[in-house]
PDB file of C-alpha atoms in Angstrom:
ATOM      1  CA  UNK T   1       0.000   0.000   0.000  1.00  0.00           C
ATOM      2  CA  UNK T   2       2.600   2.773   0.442  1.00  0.00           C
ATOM      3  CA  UNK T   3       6.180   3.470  -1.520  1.00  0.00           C
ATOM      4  CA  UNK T   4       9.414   4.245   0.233  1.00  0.00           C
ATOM      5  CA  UNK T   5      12.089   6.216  -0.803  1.00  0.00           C
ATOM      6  CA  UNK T   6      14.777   6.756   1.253  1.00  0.00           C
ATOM      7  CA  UNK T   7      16.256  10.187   3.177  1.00  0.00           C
ATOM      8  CA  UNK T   8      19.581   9.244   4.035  1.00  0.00           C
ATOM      9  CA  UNK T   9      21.998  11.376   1.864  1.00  0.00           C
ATOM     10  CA  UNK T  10      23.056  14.868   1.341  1.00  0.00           C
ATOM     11  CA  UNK T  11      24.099  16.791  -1.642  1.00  0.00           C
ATOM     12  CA  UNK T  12      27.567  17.606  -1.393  1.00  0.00           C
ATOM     13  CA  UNK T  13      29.593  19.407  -4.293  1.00  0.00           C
ATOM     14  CA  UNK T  14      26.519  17.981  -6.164  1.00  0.00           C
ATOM     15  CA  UNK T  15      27.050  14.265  -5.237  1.00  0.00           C
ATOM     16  CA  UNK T  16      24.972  12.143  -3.107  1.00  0.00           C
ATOM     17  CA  UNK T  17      27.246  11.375  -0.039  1.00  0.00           C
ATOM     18  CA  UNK T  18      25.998   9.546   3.567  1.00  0.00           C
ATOM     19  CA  UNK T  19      26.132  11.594   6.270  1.00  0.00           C
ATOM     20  CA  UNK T  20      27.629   8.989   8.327  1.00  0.00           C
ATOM     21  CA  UNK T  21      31.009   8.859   6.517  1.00  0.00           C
ATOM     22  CA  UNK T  22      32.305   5.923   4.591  1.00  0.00           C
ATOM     23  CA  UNK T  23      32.524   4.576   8.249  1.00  0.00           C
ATOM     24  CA  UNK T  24      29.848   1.327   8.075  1.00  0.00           C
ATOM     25  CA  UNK T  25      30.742   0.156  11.659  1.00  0.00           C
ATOM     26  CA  UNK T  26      29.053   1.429  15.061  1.00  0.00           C
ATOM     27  CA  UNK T  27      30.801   1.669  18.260  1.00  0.00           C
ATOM     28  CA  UNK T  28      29.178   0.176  21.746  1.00  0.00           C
ATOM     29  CA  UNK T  29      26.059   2.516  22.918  1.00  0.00           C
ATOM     30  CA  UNK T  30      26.661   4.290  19.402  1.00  0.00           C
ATOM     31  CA  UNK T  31      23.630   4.975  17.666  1.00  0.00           C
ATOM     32  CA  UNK T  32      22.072   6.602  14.659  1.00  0.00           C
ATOM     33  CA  UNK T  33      18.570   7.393  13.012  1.00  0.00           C
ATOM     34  CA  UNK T  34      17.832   6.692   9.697  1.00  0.00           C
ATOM     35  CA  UNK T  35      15.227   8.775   7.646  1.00  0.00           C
ATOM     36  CA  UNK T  36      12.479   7.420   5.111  1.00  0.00           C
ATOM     37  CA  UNK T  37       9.649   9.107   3.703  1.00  0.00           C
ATOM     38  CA  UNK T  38       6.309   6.532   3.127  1.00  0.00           C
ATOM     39  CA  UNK T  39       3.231   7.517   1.158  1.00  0.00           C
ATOM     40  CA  UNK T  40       0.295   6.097   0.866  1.00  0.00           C
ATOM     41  CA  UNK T  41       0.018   4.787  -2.538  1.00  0.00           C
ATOM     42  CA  UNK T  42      -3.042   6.440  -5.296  1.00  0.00           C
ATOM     43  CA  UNK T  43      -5.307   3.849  -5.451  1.00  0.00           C
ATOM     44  CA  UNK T  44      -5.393   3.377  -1.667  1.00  0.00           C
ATOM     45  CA  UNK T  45      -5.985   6.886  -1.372  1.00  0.00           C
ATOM     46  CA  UNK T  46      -9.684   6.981  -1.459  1.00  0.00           C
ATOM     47  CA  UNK T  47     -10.387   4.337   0.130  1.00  0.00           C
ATOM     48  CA  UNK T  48     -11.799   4.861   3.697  1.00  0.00           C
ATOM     49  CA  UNK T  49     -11.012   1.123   4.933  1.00  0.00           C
ATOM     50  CA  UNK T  50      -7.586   0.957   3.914  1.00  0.00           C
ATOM     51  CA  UNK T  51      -6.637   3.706   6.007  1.00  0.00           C
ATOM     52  CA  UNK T  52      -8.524   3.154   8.750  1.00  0.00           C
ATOM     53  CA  UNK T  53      -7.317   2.124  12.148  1.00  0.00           C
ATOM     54  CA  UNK T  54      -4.007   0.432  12.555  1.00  0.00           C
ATOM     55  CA  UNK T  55      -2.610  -0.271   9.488  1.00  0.00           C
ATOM     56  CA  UNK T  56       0.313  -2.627   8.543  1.00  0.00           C
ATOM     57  CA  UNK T  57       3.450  -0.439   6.382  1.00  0.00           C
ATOM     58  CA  UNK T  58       5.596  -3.367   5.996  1.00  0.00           C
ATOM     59  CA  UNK T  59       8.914  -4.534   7.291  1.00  0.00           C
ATOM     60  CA  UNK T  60      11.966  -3.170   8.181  1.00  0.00           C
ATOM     61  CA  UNK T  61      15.026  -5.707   7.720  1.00  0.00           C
ATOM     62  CA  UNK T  62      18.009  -4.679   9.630  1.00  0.00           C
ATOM     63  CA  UNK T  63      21.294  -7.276   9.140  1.00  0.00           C
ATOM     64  CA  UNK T  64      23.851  -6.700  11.310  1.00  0.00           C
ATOM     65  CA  UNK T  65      27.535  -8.178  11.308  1.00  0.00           C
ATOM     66  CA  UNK T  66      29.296  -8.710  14.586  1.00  0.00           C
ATOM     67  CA  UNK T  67      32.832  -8.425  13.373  1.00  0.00           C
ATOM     68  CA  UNK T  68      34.408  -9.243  10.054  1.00  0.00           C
ATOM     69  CA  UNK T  69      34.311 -13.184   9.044  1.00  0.00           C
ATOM     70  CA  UNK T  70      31.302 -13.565  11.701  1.00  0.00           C
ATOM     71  CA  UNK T  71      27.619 -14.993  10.786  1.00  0.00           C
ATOM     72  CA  UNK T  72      25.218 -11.951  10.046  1.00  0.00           C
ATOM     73  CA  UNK T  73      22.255 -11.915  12.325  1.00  0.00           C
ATOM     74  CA  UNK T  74      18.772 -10.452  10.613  1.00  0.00           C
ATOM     75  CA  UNK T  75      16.876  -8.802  12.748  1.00  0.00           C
ATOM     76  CA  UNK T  76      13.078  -8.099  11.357  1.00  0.00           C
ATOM     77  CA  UNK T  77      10.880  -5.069  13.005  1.00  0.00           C
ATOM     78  CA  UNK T  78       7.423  -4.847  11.652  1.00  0.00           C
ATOM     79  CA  UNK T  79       6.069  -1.292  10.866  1.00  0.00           C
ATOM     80  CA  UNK T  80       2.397  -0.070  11.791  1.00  0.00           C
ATOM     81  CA  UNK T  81       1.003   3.392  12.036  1.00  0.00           C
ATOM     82  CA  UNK T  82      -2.343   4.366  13.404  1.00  0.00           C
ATOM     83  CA  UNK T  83      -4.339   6.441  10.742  1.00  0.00           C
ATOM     84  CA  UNK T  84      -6.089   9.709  11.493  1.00  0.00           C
ATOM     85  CA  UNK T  85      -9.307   9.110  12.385  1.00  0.00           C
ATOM     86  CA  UNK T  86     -11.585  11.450  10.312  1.00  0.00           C
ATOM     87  CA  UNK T  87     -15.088   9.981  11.186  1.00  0.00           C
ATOM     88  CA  UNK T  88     -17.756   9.409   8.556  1.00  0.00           C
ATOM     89  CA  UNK T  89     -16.971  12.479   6.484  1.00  0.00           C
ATOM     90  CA  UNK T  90     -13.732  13.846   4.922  1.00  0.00           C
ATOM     91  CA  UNK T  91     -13.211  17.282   3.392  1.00  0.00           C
ATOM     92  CA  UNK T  92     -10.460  17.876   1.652  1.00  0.00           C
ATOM     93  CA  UNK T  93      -9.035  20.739  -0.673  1.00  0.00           C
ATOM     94  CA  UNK T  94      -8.285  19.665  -4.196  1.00  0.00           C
ATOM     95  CA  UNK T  95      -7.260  23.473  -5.476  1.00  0.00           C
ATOM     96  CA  UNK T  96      -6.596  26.443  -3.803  1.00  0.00           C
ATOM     97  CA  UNK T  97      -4.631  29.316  -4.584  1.00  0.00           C
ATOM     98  CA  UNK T  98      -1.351  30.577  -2.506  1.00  0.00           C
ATOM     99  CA  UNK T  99      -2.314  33.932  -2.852  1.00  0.00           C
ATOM    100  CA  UNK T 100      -5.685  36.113  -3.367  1.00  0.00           C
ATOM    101  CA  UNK T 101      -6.337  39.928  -3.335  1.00  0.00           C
ATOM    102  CA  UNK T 102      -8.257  41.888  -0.481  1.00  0.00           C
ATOM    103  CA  UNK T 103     -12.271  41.312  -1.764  1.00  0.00           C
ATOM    104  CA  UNK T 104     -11.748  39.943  -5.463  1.00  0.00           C
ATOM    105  CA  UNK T 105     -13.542  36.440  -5.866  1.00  0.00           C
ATOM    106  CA  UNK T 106     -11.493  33.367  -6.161  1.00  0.00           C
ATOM    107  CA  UNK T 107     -12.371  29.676  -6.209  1.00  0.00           C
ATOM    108  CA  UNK T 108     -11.291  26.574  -4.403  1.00  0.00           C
ATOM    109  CA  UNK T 109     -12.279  22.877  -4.831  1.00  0.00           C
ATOM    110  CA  UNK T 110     -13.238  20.681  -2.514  1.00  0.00           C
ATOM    111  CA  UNK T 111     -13.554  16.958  -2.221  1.00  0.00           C
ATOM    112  CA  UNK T 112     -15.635  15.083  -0.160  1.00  0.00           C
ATOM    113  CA  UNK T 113     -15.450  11.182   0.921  1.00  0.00           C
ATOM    114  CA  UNK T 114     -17.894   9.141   2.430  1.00  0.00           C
ATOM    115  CA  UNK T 115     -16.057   7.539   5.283  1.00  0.00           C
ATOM    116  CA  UNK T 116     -19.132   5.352   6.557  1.00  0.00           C
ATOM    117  CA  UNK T 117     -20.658   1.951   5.460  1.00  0.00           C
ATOM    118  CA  UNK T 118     -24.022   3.748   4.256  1.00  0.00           C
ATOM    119  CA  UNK T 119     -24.705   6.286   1.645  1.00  0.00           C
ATOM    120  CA  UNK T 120     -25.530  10.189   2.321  1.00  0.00           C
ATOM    121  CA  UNK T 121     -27.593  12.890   0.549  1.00  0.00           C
ATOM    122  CA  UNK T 122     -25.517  15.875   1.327  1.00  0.00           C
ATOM    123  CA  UNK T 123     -26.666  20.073   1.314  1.00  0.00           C
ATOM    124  CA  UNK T 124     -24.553  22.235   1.191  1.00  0.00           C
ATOM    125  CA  UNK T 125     -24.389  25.896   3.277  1.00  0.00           C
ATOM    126  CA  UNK T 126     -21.937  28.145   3.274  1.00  0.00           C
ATOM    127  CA  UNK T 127     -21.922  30.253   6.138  1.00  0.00           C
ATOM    128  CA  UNK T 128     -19.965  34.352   6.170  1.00  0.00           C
ATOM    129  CA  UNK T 129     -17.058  35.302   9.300  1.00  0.00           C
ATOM    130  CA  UNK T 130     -15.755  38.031   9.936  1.00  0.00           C
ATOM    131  CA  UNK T 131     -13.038  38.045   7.029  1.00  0.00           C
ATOM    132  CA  UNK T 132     -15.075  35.388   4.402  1.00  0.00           C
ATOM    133  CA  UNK T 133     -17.754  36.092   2.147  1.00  0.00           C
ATOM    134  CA  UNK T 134     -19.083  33.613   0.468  1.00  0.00           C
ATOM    135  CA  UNK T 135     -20.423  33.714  -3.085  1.00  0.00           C
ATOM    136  CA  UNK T 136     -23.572  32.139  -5.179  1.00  0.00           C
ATOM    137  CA  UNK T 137     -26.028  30.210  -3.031  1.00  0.00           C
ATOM    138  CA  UNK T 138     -26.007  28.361   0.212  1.00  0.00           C
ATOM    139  CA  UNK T 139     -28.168  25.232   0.458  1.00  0.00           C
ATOM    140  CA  UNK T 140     -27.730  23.815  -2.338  1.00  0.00           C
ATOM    141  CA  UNK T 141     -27.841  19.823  -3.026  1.00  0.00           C
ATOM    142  CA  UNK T 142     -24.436  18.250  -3.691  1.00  0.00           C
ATOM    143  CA  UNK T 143     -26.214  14.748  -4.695  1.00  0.00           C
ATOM    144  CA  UNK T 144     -25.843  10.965  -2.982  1.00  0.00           C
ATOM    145  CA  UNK T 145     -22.645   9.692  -1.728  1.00  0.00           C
ATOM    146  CA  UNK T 146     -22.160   5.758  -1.770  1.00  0.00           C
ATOM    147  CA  UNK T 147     -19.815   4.538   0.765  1.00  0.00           C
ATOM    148  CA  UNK T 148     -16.124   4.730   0.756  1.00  0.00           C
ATOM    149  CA  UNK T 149     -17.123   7.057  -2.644  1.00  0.00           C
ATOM    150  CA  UNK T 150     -15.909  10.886  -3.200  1.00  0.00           C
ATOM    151  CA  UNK T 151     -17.678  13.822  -5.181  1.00  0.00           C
ATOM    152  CA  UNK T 152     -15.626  17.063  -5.794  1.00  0.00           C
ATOM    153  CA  UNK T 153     -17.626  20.903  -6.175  1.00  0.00           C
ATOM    154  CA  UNK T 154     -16.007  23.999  -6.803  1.00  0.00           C
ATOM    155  CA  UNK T 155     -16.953  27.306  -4.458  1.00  0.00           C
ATOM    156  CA  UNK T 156     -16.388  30.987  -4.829  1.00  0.00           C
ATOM    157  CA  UNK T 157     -15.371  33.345  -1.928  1.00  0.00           C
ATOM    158  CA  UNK T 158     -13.985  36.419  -1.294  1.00  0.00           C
ATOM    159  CA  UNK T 159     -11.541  37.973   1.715  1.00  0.00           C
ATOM    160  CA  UNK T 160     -12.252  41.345   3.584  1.00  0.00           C
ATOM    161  CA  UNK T 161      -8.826  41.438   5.641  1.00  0.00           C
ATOM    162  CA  UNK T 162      -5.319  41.444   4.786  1.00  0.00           C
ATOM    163  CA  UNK T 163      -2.632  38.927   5.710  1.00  0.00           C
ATOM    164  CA  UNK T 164      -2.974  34.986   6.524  1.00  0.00           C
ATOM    165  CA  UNK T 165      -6.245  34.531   6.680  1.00  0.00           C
ATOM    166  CA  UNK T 166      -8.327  30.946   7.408  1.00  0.00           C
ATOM    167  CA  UNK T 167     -10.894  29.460   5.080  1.00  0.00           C
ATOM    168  CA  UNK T 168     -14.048  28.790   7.678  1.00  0.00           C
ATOM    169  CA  UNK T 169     -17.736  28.331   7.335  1.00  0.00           C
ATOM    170  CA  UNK T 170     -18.091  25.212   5.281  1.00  0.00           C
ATOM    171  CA  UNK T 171     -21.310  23.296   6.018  1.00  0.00           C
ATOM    172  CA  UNK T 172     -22.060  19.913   4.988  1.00  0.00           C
ATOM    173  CA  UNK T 173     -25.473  18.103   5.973  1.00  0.00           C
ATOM    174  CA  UNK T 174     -26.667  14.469   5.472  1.00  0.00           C
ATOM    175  CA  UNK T 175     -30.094  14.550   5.274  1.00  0.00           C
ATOM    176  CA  UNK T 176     -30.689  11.474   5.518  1.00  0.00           C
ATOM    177  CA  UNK T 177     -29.383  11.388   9.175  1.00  0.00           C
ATOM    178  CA  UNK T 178     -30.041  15.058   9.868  1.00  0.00           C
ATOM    179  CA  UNK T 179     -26.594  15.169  10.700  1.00  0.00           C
ATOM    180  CA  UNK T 180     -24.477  18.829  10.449  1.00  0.00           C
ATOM    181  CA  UNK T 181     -20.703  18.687   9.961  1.00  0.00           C
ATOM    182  CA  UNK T 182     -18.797  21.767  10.176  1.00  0.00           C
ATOM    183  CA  UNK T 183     -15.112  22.520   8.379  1.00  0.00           C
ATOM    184  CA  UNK T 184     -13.651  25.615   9.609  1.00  0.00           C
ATOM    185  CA  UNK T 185     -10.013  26.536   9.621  1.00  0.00           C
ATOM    186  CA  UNK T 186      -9.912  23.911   6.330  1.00  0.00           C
ATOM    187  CA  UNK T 187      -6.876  26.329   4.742  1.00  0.00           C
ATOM    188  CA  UNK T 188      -4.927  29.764   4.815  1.00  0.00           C
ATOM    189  CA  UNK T 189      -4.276  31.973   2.080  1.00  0.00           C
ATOM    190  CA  UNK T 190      -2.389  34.992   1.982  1.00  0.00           C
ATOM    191  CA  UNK T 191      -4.756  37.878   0.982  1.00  0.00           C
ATOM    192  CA  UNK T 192      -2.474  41.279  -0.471  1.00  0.00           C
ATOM    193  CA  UNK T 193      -4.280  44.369  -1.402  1.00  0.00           C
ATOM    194  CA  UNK T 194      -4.791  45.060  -4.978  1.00  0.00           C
ATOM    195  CA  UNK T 195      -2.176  46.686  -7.088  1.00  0.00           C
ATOM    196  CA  UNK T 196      -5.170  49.607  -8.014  1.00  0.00           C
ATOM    197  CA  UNK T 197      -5.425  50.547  -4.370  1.00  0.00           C
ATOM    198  CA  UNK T 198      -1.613  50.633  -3.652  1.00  0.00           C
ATOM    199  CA  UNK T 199      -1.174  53.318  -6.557  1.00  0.00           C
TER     200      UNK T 199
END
């Protein structure tokens, strides 16, 4: 389920070197920490049961050599991690820009996936703060989710303050539980005032 690649080596004079040395032996109570970066592979990605609970990542095979001429000894060290737990809904940014200006409309996708074992009919309302506006209307019908499915939707908003600013306000109900979630704080952009009102 995920790839590895590994973290180990730094670019010196433009070659790859270890930052260990050429040195391959450690000393007693001598220790170091090795660095690898795992992903979760695309077409696990959507899927709400493969990345839920504790998950198994693999293996890590470690063979280590006593002293020169001795018999190796392999020592294996399974690797788990425990994945977030996002509850029956997931919202998630697809798009979103860096960088806006102070009350122009931009856009930002969204996906959502159905985390549960039962489908939802989702509505959609946007709701204003003190620095969001949000554009077109609120309450409209997104459609039925199936389980472990996703459905993307594009929205419009505007800023009214300057500097790092949250997007909040994001309302998604199943009516078929009657069930509200809320998604606030999903993102920060960086909202600059226009070039027009700097001149």
């Amino acid at each position: 389920m995920y790839t590895g690649v590994e973290l180990n080596t730094v670019n010196q004079a433009g070659e790859d070197e270890c930052p260990f040395g050429t040195r391959t032996f450690l000393q007693s109570l001598e220790g170091r920490q090795y660095l690898y970066h795992l992903q979760l592979k695309q077409e696990f990605s959507d899927e709400s049961g493969a990345i839920r609970g504790l998950t198994e990542m693999g293996k890590l095979d470690i063979v280590w050599k006593r002293n020169l001429g001795e018999m190796a000894m392999l020592q294996t060290i399974q690797l788990e991690r425990e994945a977030p737990g996002y509850g029956n809904m997931r919202l998630s940014l697809e798009t979103i820009p860096d960088t806006v200006i102070l009350e122009e409309p931009f856009c930002i996708t969204c996906k959502i996936t159905n985390h549960s074992n039962r489908k939802m009919k989702l509505v959609l309302k946007m709701c204003d703060t003190d620095s969001i506006r949000w554009c077109g209307s609120s309450g409209r019908y997104l459609g039925k989710l199936p389980p472990s499915s996703t459905l993307s939707f594009t929205l419009t908003l505007l800023h009214l303050q300057l500097g790092l600013q949250s997007v909040s306000g994001i309302r998604i109900t199943d009516k078929l539980l009657k069930k509200t979630y809320a998604f606030d704080d999903v993102a920060k952009v960086c909202v600059i005032p226009s070039m027009v009102g700097r001149k």
